[in-house]
Amino acid sequence: MRDSLYLSQLGSGHENIFVLAMRELSGVFLADSSLILVTVLVVLAWALLLGFPGYIWYKIFRLRHEKHRRHHPRFAPWLLGLLCASLLTAWLVPLISFQRLEIEGLIGVDFLTHSFSASGALISAQQALLLALIVFVVVFVAAQFSIRRFLYIIPILSSVIFMGIYVFYFFASSFAYYLYTGLGAFMTGSYVLSGLMFLFLLLTIVFYVSGYVFFLYEIIRD
């Protein structure tokens, strides 16, 4: 898969995150176990960020057809604590980042993986793991009370913000591609192709902008 035509154009920064972690193992049990656990938490956080919008949309769909409390987002206290702890870890130790795809002829968002030493983390893996543990305990205890519904805001808001940034990057990548391709086709006299590119450009604007605004509206309303 790494040798495919598409991935070969992406350059460096796309290695398996666990392989990167294994390369930095020092042979010290505490340091190594902390690094592995931090990596697992970061992967969990990104799985949440990528998958949670679909979960929210599913809950909105169910609430649209049946107004019932069981369709509201609900997590066990331990799971809510784990999600919040993983989000904090991913923020403190950015082993994964994403940006607009800058390669000519390709549309999309580029996800990059980093080793711990190259991630720019200002704290050690042990410190990050300790903070994650503290957050887990605090959220777990707080979730035993009525404040739990307010704690749901943390993963929901994090996922919505991520989705907004992701949509912006993807929109910017698509916008640039259709605009420059359309202008290039127009300059060479390919007016039909140019018209199609500008049509796709218009559809891109309508789809991404209105889609995300509508998604926010549905979340707020329900």
XYZ file of C-alpha atoms in Angstrom:
222
model
C 0.000 0.000 0.000
C 2.841 2.380 0.783
C 4.169 1.829 -2.759
C 0.949 2.849 -4.491
C 1.061 5.671 -7.019
C -0.997 7.974 -4.796
C 0.942 7.482 -1.565
C 4.276 7.687 -3.351
C 3.525 11.321 -4.159
C 2.925 12.300 -0.547
C 6.561 12.201 0.504
C 7.798 11.639 4.036
C 5.757 11.859 7.205
C 3.431 8.902 6.596
C 5.057 6.071 8.518
C 3.231 3.803 10.918
C 3.024 5.684 14.216
C 3.806 2.560 16.259
C 6.890 1.867 14.162
C 8.071 5.395 14.929
C 7.459 4.774 18.625
C 9.354 1.481 18.572
C 12.398 3.224 17.106
C 12.572 5.513 20.133
C 12.433 2.834 22.790
C 15.323 3.298 25.184
C 15.242 0.030 27.103
C 14.011 1.785 30.252
C 10.709 0.178 31.237
C 8.965 3.282 32.607
C 9.966 5.511 29.697
C 9.172 2.885 27.067
C 5.815 1.857 28.519
C 4.828 5.524 28.871
C 5.721 6.179 25.230
C 3.683 3.190 24.009
C 0.659 4.126 26.140
C 0.841 7.747 24.997
C 0.919 6.557 21.387
C -2.137 4.386 21.992
C -3.992 7.340 23.535
C -3.106 9.571 20.599
C -4.415 6.978 18.136
C -7.604 6.659 20.211
C -8.054 10.430 20.183
C -7.780 10.585 16.407
C -10.168 7.671 16.015
C -12.624 9.688 18.128
C -12.114 12.852 16.089
C -12.593 11.012 12.808
C -15.495 8.828 13.845
C -17.463 11.004 16.245
C -19.114 13.223 13.583
C -20.745 10.081 12.154
C -21.927 9.098 15.628
C -23.379 12.577 16.181
C -25.132 12.488 12.813
C -26.618 9.084 13.678
C -27.958 10.436 16.983
C -29.415 13.472 15.199
C -31.116 11.162 12.701
C -32.646 9.042 15.473
C -33.779 12.098 17.424
C -35.402 13.455 14.289
C -37.615 10.345 14.091
C -38.069 9.615 17.787
C -37.638 12.108 20.592
C -36.355 9.863 23.328
C -33.574 10.173 25.912
C -31.947 6.930 24.768
C -30.988 8.645 21.520
C -28.972 11.316 23.326
C -25.202 10.760 23.363
C -24.362 8.608 26.366
C -21.057 7.148 27.564
C -20.077 5.092 30.541
C -18.052 7.180 33.024
C -14.869 5.194 32.337
C -15.245 5.649 28.573
C -15.907 9.370 28.914
C -12.808 9.690 31.096
C -10.736 7.737 28.574
C -11.927 9.901 25.689
C -11.109 13.140 27.510
C -7.720 11.808 28.589
C -6.864 10.761 25.035
C -7.866 14.144 23.623
C -5.618 15.893 26.130
C -2.747 13.565 25.238
C -3.152 14.185 21.502
C -3.026 17.927 22.179
C 0.020 17.739 24.444
C 1.884 15.248 22.258
C 1.011 15.890 18.588
C 2.207 12.605 17.124
C -0.369 13.060 14.356
C -1.127 16.286 12.512
C -2.975 17.210 9.349
C -2.785 19.924 6.742
C -4.066 20.845 3.323
C -2.620 18.628 0.598
C -0.151 20.807 -1.287
C 0.678 18.415 -4.147
C -0.362 19.620 -7.593
C -3.054 17.475 -9.169
C -4.217 15.892 -5.896
C -7.186 16.868 -3.778
C -7.453 16.059 -0.103
C -6.107 16.466 3.412
C -2.650 15.226 4.331
C -2.290 13.398 7.655
C 1.266 13.305 8.965
C 2.795 11.115 11.648
C 5.690 12.197 13.854
C 8.049 10.499 16.236
C 7.906 11.705 19.832
C 11.213 13.557 19.501
C 10.028 15.324 16.334
C 6.496 16.071 17.529
C 7.370 19.277 19.339
C 5.977 18.003 22.636
C 7.034 20.239 25.521
C 6.686 17.516 28.150
C 7.932 13.954 28.447
C 5.850 10.877 27.747
C 5.725 10.120 31.475
C 4.405 13.594 32.270
C 1.814 13.378 29.490
C 0.667 9.995 30.771
C 0.412 11.324 34.340
C -1.734 14.256 33.204
C -3.907 11.895 31.184
C -4.385 9.716 34.276
C -5.378 12.741 36.351
C -7.914 13.825 33.736
C -9.292 10.290 33.537
C -9.829 10.120 37.307
C -11.364 13.592 37.519
C -13.768 12.994 34.631
C -14.617 9.486 35.858
C -15.561 10.807 39.302
C -17.399 13.855 37.951
C -19.360 11.668 35.521
C -20.967 9.888 38.461
C -23.059 13.002 39.056
C -25.453 15.120 37.011
C -22.516 17.112 35.617
C -21.883 14.210 33.228
C -24.071 15.693 30.489
C -21.895 18.818 30.481
C -18.776 16.663 30.154
C -20.209 15.297 26.907
C -19.488 18.716 25.442
C -15.721 18.012 25.512
C -15.619 15.166 22.935
C -18.501 16.612 20.917
C -16.989 20.099 20.674
C -13.521 18.698 19.953
C -14.880 16.576 17.126
C -16.944 19.408 15.651
C -13.953 21.777 15.683
C -11.777 19.117 14.064
C -14.418 18.477 11.426
C -14.628 22.200 10.680
C -10.861 22.467 10.183
C -10.823 19.263 8.110
C -13.643 20.493 5.884
C -11.859 23.828 5.451
C -8.622 22.123 4.360
C -10.439 19.792 1.987
C -12.499 22.667 0.614
C -9.381 24.801 0.100
C -7.649 21.939 -1.700
C -10.650 21.293 -3.955
C -11.217 25.008 -4.564
C -7.621 25.564 -5.667
C -7.648 22.511 -7.947
C -10.873 23.370 -9.783
C -10.020 27.059 -10.001
C -6.537 26.637 -11.466
C -7.605 23.757 -13.716
C -10.562 25.771 -14.979
C -8.454 28.851 -15.634
C -5.802 26.761 -17.371
C -8.382 25.094 -19.584
C -9.923 28.474 -20.447
C -6.562 29.944 -21.419
C -5.892 27.035 -23.776
C -9.302 27.286 -25.417
C -10.844 24.209 -23.761
C -14.038 26.035 -22.894
C -16.155 22.945 -22.221
C -13.600 21.566 -19.755
C -13.259 25.012 -18.228
C -17.026 25.248 -17.789
C -17.118 21.844 -16.104
C -14.327 22.817 -13.723
C -16.115 25.995 -12.698
C -19.343 24.021 -12.273
C -17.531 21.599 -9.977
C -16.088 24.609 -8.169
C -19.555 26.002 -7.546
C -20.849 22.617 -6.382
C -17.851 22.300 -4.044
C -18.646 25.637 -2.427
C -22.311 24.763 -1.991
C -21.675 21.227 -0.738
C -18.921 21.845 1.826
C -19.973 25.216 3.178
C -23.706 24.539 3.369
C -23.121 20.960 4.558
C -21.037 22.000 7.544
C -23.358 24.892 8.433
C -26.346 22.538 8.270
C -24.501 20.023 10.464
C -23.886 22.698 13.112
C -27.519 23.796 12.905
C -28.755 20.240 13.486
C -26.451 19.805 16.508
C -27.620 23.048 18.099
C -31.280 22.359 17.375
C -31.277 18.825 18.762
